[in-house]
mmCIF file of C-alpha atoms in Angstrom:
data_model
loop_
_atom_site.group_PDB
_atom_site.id
_atom_site.type_symbol
_atom_site.label_atom_id
_atom_site.label_comp_id
_atom_site.label_asym_id
_atom_site.label_seq_id
_atom_site.Cartn_x
_atom_site.Cartn_y
_atom_site.Cartn_z
ATOM 1 C CA PRO A 1 73.283 90.960 131.170
ATOM 2 C CA LEU A 2 73.537 92.443 127.700
ATOM 3 C CA SER A 3 69.852 93.302 127.855
ATOM 4 C CA GLU A 4 70.448 95.852 130.627
ATOM 5 C CA LEU A 5 72.988 97.956 128.758
ATOM 6 C CA ALA A 6 70.407 100.436 127.460
ATOM 7 C CA PHE A 7 69.948 101.761 130.974
ATOM 8 C CA VAL A 8 73.571 102.787 131.494
ATOM 9 C CA GLY A 9 73.762 104.995 128.394
ATOM 10 C CA ALA A 10 72.443 108.209 129.914
ATOM 11 C CA GLY A 11 74.843 107.964 132.835
ATOM 12 C CA LEU A 12 77.792 107.398 130.538
ATOM 13 C CA GLY A 13 76.793 110.384 128.419
ATOM 14 C CA ALA A 14 76.609 112.615 131.486
ATOM 15 C CA ALA A 15 79.984 111.367 132.697
ATOM 16 C CA LEU A 16 81.495 112.418 129.386
ATOM 17 C CA GLY A 17 80.490 116.015 130.048
ATOM 18 C CA GLY A 18 77.161 116.251 128.262
ATOM 19 C CA GLN A 19 74.116 114.397 127.092
ATOM 20 C CA ARG A 20 74.536 112.512 123.827
ATOM 21 C CA PRO A 21 71.663 110.777 122.092
ATOM 22 C CA ILE A 22 71.342 106.998 122.073
ATOM 23 C CA VAL A 23 68.765 105.755 119.593
ATOM 24 C CA GLU A 24 67.472 102.234 120.144
ATOM 25 C CA VAL A 25 65.932 100.409 117.182
ATOM 26 C CA MET A 26 64.011 97.352 118.347
ATOM 27 C CA THR A 27 65.141 95.185 115.429
ATOM 28 C CA VAL A 28 67.377 96.055 112.513
ATOM 29 C CA ASN A 29 64.608 95.795 109.919
ATOM 30 C CA PHE A 30 62.951 98.895 111.418
ATOM 31 C CA SER A 31 66.124 100.886 110.730
ATOM 32 C CA LEU A 32 65.315 100.683 107.034
ATOM 33 C CA LEU A 33 62.687 103.370 107.677
ATOM 34 C CA ALA A 34 65.470 105.676 108.891
ATOM 35 C CA LEU A 35 68.063 105.016 106.188
ATOM 36 C CA ASP A 36 67.863 108.574 104.867
ATOM 37 C CA GLN A 37 68.584 110.038 108.295
ATOM 38 C CA ILE A 38 71.385 107.570 109.073
ATOM 39 C CA VAL A 39 73.091 107.106 105.708
ATOM 40 C CA ASN A 40 72.268 110.289 103.826
ATOM 41 C CA THR A 41 72.485 112.753 106.710
ATOM 42 C CA ALA A 42 74.303 111.595 109.848
ATOM 43 C CA ALA A 43 77.071 109.837 107.905
ATOM 44 C CA THR A 44 77.682 112.756 105.532
ATOM 45 C CA LEU A 45 77.361 115.987 107.528
ATOM 46 C CA ARG A 46 80.995 116.149 108.657
ATOM 47 C CA HIS A 47 82.132 115.820 105.034
ATOM 48 C CA MET A 48 79.503 118.152 103.601
ATOM 49 C CA SER A 49 80.215 120.861 106.196
ATOM 50 C CA GLY A 50 83.952 120.743 105.645
ATOM 51 C CA GLY A 51 84.471 119.462 109.180
ATOM 52 C CA GLN A 52 82.404 122.189 110.835
ATOM 53 C CA PHE A 53 79.675 119.851 112.106
ATOM 54 C CA SER A 54 79.642 116.341 113.478
ATOM 55 C CA VAL A 55 76.793 114.040 114.460
ATOM 56 C CA PRO A 56 77.735 112.324 117.741
ATOM 57 C CA VAL A 57 74.838 109.868 117.867
ATOM 58 C CA VAL A 58 74.865 106.220 118.921
ATOM 59 C CA ILE A 59 72.348 103.917 117.262
ATOM 60 C CA ARG A 60 71.803 100.538 118.917
ATOM 61 C CA MET A 61 69.848 97.882 117.093
ATOM 62 C CA ALA A 62 69.039 94.236 117.659
ATOM 63 C CA THR A 63 70.116 92.022 114.793
ATOM 64 C CA GLY A 64 70.186 88.383 113.794
ATOM 65 C CA ALA A 65 68.028 85.287 113.696
ATOM 66 C CA GLY A 66 67.598 82.149 115.794
ATOM 67 C CA ARG A 67 64.559 83.212 117.854
ATOM 68 C CA GLN A 68 61.711 82.159 115.561
ATOM 69 C CA VAL A 69 60.609 85.692 114.718
ATOM 70 C CA ALA A 70 60.369 84.841 111.020
ATOM 71 C CA ALA A 71 61.499 86.567 107.857
ATOM 72 C CA GLN A 72 60.725 90.199 108.710
ATOM 73 C CA HIS A 73 62.549 90.361 112.055
ATOM 74 C CA SER A 74 65.600 88.140 111.542
ATOM 75 C CA HIS A 75 67.819 90.206 109.266
ATOM 76 C CA SER A 76 71.571 90.702 109.495
ATOM 77 C CA PHE A 77 72.226 93.997 107.736
ATOM 78 C CA GLU A 78 75.668 94.660 109.205
ATOM 79 C CA ALA A 79 77.270 94.589 105.756
ATOM 80 C CA TRP A 80 74.881 97.298 104.522
ATOM 81 C CA TYR A 81 75.961 99.758 107.189
ATOM 82 C CA ALA A 82 79.613 98.717 107.056
ATOM 83 C CA HIS A 83 79.526 99.816 103.405
ATOM 84 C CA VAL A 84 78.945 103.475 104.318
ATOM 85 C CA PRO A 85 81.803 105.985 104.889
ATOM 86 C CA GLY A 86 81.125 108.254 107.827
ATOM 87 C CA LEU A 87 79.712 105.523 110.058
ATOM 88 C CA ARG A 88 81.561 103.447 112.624
ATOM 89 C CA VAL A 89 79.972 100.013 112.894
ATOM 90 C CA LEU A 90 80.397 97.792 115.954
ATOM 91 C CA ALA A 91 79.283 94.229 116.709
ATOM 92 C CA PRO A 92 79.940 93.288 120.348
ATOM 93 C CA ALA A 93 79.718 89.591 121.147
ATOM 94 C CA THR A 94 80.707 89.588 124.840
ATOM 95 C CA VAL A 95 79.434 91.370 127.931
ATOM 96 C CA GLU A 96 82.736 93.216 128.276
ATOM 97 C CA ASP A 97 82.583 94.493 124.696
ATOM 98 C CA ALA A 98 78.925 95.457 124.903
ATOM 99 C CA ARG A 99 79.574 97.489 128.058
ATOM 100 C CA GLY A 100 82.903 98.967 127.031
ATOM 101 C CA MET A 101 82.049 99.717 123.422
ATOM 102 C CA LEU A 102 78.988 101.706 124.447
ATOM 103 C CA GLY A 103 81.110 104.072 126.501
ATOM 104 C CA ARG A 104 83.647 104.462 123.712
ATOM 105 C CA ALA A 105 80.872 105.035 121.188
ATOM 106 C CA LEU A 106 79.425 107.828 123.322
ATOM 107 C CA ALA A 107 82.790 109.578 123.306
ATOM 108 C CA HIS A 108 83.124 109.262 119.523
ATOM 109 C CA PRO A 109 82.445 112.489 117.574
ATOM 110 C CA ASP A 110 80.746 110.760 114.627
ATOM 111 C CA PRO A 111 77.742 108.432 114.298
ATOM 112 C CA VAL A 112 78.247 104.923 115.651
ATOM 113 C CA VAL A 113 75.969 102.001 114.833
ATOM 114 C CA ILE A 114 76.056 99.125 117.323
ATOM 115 C CA PHE A 115 74.647 95.771 116.219
ATOM 116 C CA GLU A 116 73.604 93.658 119.202
ATOM 117 C CA HIS A 117 72.698 90.109 118.289
ATOM 118 C CA ALA A 118 69.372 89.336 119.929
ATOM 119 C CA GLY A 119 70.476 85.783 120.618
ATOM 120 C CA LEU A 120 73.168 87.104 122.979
ATOM 121 C CA TYR A 121 70.963 89.333 125.151
ATOM 122 C CA ASN A 122 70.679 86.727 127.920
ATOM 123 C CA LEU A 123 74.440 86.368 128.243
ATOM 124 C CA GLU A 124 75.801 87.084 131.715
ATOM 125 C CA ASP A 125 79.415 87.466 132.744
ATOM 126 C CA ASP A 126 81.624 89.196 135.281
ATOM 127 C CA LEU A 127 83.399 92.268 133.999
ATOM 128 C CA PRO A 128 87.172 92.081 134.440
ATOM 129 C CA GLU A 129 88.989 94.726 136.442
ATOM 130 C CA PRO A 130 89.879 97.018 134.839
ATOM 131 C CA TRP A 131 87.403 96.536 131.992
ATOM 132 C CA ASP A 132 87.540 98.286 128.674
ATOM 133 C CA ALA A 133 86.797 97.705 125.002
ATOM 134 C CA ASP A 134 88.175 99.779 122.175
ATOM 135 C CA ILE A 135 86.262 100.435 118.974
ATOM 136 C CA ARG A 136 89.197 100.063 116.596
ATOM 137 C CA ALA A 137 90.545 96.524 116.640
ATOM 138 C CA ALA A 138 89.593 92.894 116.146
ATOM 139 C CA ARG A 139 90.480 90.448 118.899
ATOM 140 C CA VAL A 140 91.808 86.896 118.860
ATOM 141 C CA ARG A 141 89.419 84.958 121.094
ATOM 142 C CA ARG A 142 91.236 81.646 120.763
ATOM 143 C CA PRO A 143 94.818 81.312 119.486
ATOM 144 C CA GLY A 144 95.600 78.523 117.039
ATOM 145 C CA ARG A 145 97.970 77.470 114.277
ATOM 146 C CA ASP A 146 96.088 75.385 111.676
ATOM 147 C CA VAL A 147 93.184 77.505 110.421
ATOM 148 C CA SER A 148 91.815 81.002 111.058
ATOM 149 C CA LEU A 149 88.104 81.219 111.842
ATOM 150 C CA VAL A 150 86.959 84.816 111.384
ATOM 151 C CA THR A 151 83.551 85.860 112.683
ATOM 152 C CA TYR A 152 81.600 88.438 114.684
ATOM 153 C CA GLY A 153 78.470 88.972 116.767
ATOM 154 C CA GLY A 154 76.052 86.098 117.204
ATOM 155 C CA CYS A 155 78.279 83.666 115.313
ATOM 156 C CA LEU A 156 81.139 83.956 117.814
ATOM 157 C CA PRO A 157 79.768 81.339 120.268
ATOM 158 C CA LYS A 158 79.070 78.966 117.389
ATOM 159 C CA THR A 159 82.559 79.473 115.993
ATOM 160 C CA LEU A 160 84.173 78.864 119.386
ATOM 161 C CA ALA A 161 82.083 75.706 119.705
ATOM 162 C CA ALA A 162 83.296 74.588 116.272
ATOM 163 C CA ALA A 163 86.893 75.247 117.321
ATOM 164 C CA GLY A 164 86.327 72.996 120.334
ATOM 165 C CA LEU A 165 85.004 70.212 118.095
ATOM 166 C CA LEU A 166 87.955 70.624 115.726
ATOM 167 C CA ALA A 167 90.398 70.400 118.621
ATOM 168 C CA LYS A 168 89.095 66.888 119.310
ATOM 169 C CA GLU A 169 90.090 66.015 115.736
ATOM 170 C CA GLY A 170 93.571 67.453 116.168
ATOM 171 C CA VAL A 171 92.902 70.717 114.308
ATOM 172 C CA ASP A 172 94.066 73.809 116.190
ATOM 173 C CA ALA A 173 91.733 76.619 115.088
ATOM 174 C CA GLU A 174 92.348 80.289 115.792
ATOM 175 C CA VAL A 175 89.161 82.316 116.329
ATOM 176 C CA VAL A 176 89.245 86.007 115.405
ATOM 177 C CA ASP A 177 86.330 88.209 116.505
ATOM 178 C CA LEU A 178 86.038 91.170 114.117
ATOM 179 C CA ARG A 179 84.158 93.281 116.713
ATOM 180 C CA VAL A 180 84.591 96.429 114.597
ATOM 181 C CA LEU A 181 83.020 96.059 111.151
ATOM 182 C CA ARG A 182 83.867 99.525 109.914
ATOM 183 C CA PRO A 183 86.725 100.231 109.808
ATOM 184 C CA LEU A 184 87.884 96.618 109.531
ATOM 185 C CA ASP A 185 91.072 95.709 111.375
ATOM 186 C CA THR A 186 92.749 94.169 108.348
ATOM 187 C CA ALA A 187 96.150 93.938 110.061
ATOM 188 C CA THR A 188 94.901 91.452 112.672
ATOM 189 C CA LEU A 189 93.237 89.339 109.973
ATOM 190 C CA VAL A 190 96.368 89.248 107.823
ATOM 191 C CA ALA A 191 98.538 88.361 110.819
ATOM 192 C CA SER A 192 96.256 85.425 111.655
ATOM 193 C CA VAL A 193 96.277 84.123 108.078
ATOM 194 C CA ARG A 194 100.051 84.433 107.833
ATOM 195 C CA LYS A 195 100.280 82.206 110.890
ATOM 196 C CA CYS A 196 97.572 79.666 110.051
ATOM 197 C CA HIS A 197 97.637 79.714 106.197
ATOM 198 C CA ARG A 198 93.959 78.766 105.904
ATOM 199 C CA VAL A 199 90.840 80.797 106.652
ATOM 200 C CA VAL A 200 87.102 80.276 107.020
ATOM 201 C CA VAL A 201 84.860 83.324 107.494
ATOM 202 C CA VAL A 202 81.611 82.751 109.402
ATOM 203 C CA ASP A 203 78.928 85.359 108.744
ATOM 204 C CA GLU A 204 75.202 85.292 109.538
ATOM 205 C CA GLY A 205 74.578 87.549 106.563
ATOM 206 C CA TRP A 206 73.578 86.090 103.225
ATOM 207 C CA ARG A 207 76.495 84.939 101.099
ATOM 208 C CA SER A 208 75.908 87.327 98.180
ATOM 209 C CA GLY A 209 77.418 90.732 98.937
ATOM 210 C CA SER A 210 78.240 89.655 102.479
ATOM 211 C CA LEU A 211 80.744 91.051 104.938
ATOM 212 C CA ALA A 212 82.500 87.701 104.518
ATOM 213 C CA SER A 213 83.061 88.628 100.864
ATOM 214 C CA GLU A 214 84.844 91.828 101.892
ATOM 215 C CA VAL A 215 87.007 90.040 104.460
ATOM 216 C CA ILE A 216 88.059 87.386 101.962
ATOM 217 C CA THR A 217 88.787 89.973 99.274
ATOM 218 C CA ARG A 218 91.091 91.893 101.598
ATOM 219 C CA LEU A 219 92.911 88.723 102.582
ATOM 220 C CA VAL A 220 93.389 87.717 98.952
ATOM 221 C CA GLU A 221 94.657 91.216 98.175
ATOM 222 C CA GLN A 222 97.097 91.354 101.071
ATOM 223 C CA ALA A 223 97.958 87.762 102.016
ATOM 224 C CA PHE A 224 97.407 85.704 98.859
ATOM 225 C CA TYR A 225 100.798 84.001 98.927
ATOM 226 C CA ASP A 226 100.363 83.071 102.594
ATOM 227 C CA LEU A 227 97.283 80.961 101.819
ATOM 228 C CA ASP A 228 97.673 77.205 101.379
ATOM 229 C CA ALA A 229 94.046 76.765 100.268
ATOM 230 C CA PRO A 230 91.272 78.968 98.860
ATOM 231 C CA PRO A 231 89.424 80.981 101.543
ATOM 232 C CA ALA A 232 86.033 79.556 102.504
ATOM 233 C CA ARG A 233 82.930 81.060 104.078
ATOM 234 C CA VAL A 234 79.942 79.799 106.008
ATOM 235 C CA CYS A 235 76.944 82.105 105.596
ATOM 236 C CA THR A 236 73.178 82.009 105.940
ATOM 237 C CA GLU A 237 71.362 80.220 103.130
ATOM 238 C CA GLU A 238 70.024 82.512 100.396
ATOM 239 C CA VAL A 239 66.421 82.407 101.616
ATOM 240 C CA PRO A 240 64.223 84.582 103.829
ATOM 241 C CA ILE A 241 64.669 83.262 107.360
ATOM 242 C CA PRO A 242 62.023 80.565 107.985
ATOM 243 C CA TYR A 243 59.753 80.574 111.027
ATOM 244 C CA ALA A 244 59.843 76.835 111.731
ATOM 245 C CA ARG A 245 62.595 76.036 114.215
ATOM 246 C CA HIS A 246 64.194 73.188 112.266
ATOM 247 C CA LEU A 247 64.198 75.203 109.035
ATOM 248 C CA GLU A 248 65.583 78.292 110.752
ATOM 249 C CA GLU A 249 68.444 76.267 112.244
ATOM 250 C CA ALA A 250 69.122 74.674 108.852
ATOM 251 C CA ALA A 251 69.356 78.098 107.197
ATOM 252 C CA LEU A 252 71.831 79.609 109.669
ATOM 253 C CA PRO A 253 75.545 78.948 110.220
ATOM 254 C CA GLN A 254 75.978 76.200 112.809
ATOM 255 C CA PRO A 255 79.067 74.644 114.440
ATOM 256 C CA GLU A 256 78.676 71.507 112.331
ATOM 257 C CA LYS A 257 78.702 73.547 109.111
ATOM 258 C CA ILE A 258 81.841 75.348 110.244
ATOM 259 C CA VAL A 259 83.556 72.068 111.087
ATOM 260 C CA ALA A 260 82.627 70.655 107.673
ATOM 261 C CA ALA A 261 84.073 73.729 105.925
ATOM 262 C CA VAL A 262 87.327 73.377 107.849
ATOM 263 C CA ARG A 263 87.567 69.668 107.090
ATOM 264 C CA ALA A 264 87.219 70.418 103.378
ATOM 265 C CA LEU A 265 89.849 73.147 103.658
ATOM 266 C CA MET A 266 92.321 70.982 105.539
ATOM 267 C CA GLY A 267 91.977 68.368 102.828
ATOM 268 C CA ALA A 268 93.008 70.856 100.143
ATOM 269 C CA ALA A 269 96.580 70.369 98.962
ATOM 270 C CA PRO A 270 98.988 73.196 99.913
#
């Protein structure tokens, strides 16, 4: 299970030839109390020391909503950290990635922030043999030809579910899991758009200043003439996350919202 990964960290660090710190932040909102240490110190020391020092720390934090823990414990701040040079930002959405990315992060010489969506902690799966997960590239989770659905973290299962619903309507959706939020694997995104010619970005962050905004901007910059319709995004509503279950579900991206966005996009004239 994803929830057991914290216990393998020390062993992985020892296997790499030395102990490396793994900091666990219970939920991402608590990391705001450590922004100076993470953003103003760990992310900058290699640059400020002219390459003489590095900060090989791994920071794991639970992120995301959907568990009725209300407005103060349901944030998705991935875009905040992905904004910062000097950090590597990961968002595993499968058991294989969560296990493999942790080992790769421990071997990395610079600070790595791992966002683990709390809604995925009960996931169980068998690890393939051999198993591995790099911390550089996005991954196509479902190939398709009609529309690219780009997402990460807790929205991956919802996006795959939406792709299944779209398949029943004759729409072949490709699902791209970003996995690595900084640095973004722009090449994989552009390749998907050049094949599918339409794109919807699904992001649990709020729409304003979201990671979805950055993804769409890069695609417009690098694949504008490959698009047959304007890029679309499905994000969390611009409200603090409600406590009530029905309101929380209404605020978050859901498969039905993704399907509706794709339907609107497929109706746009090329």
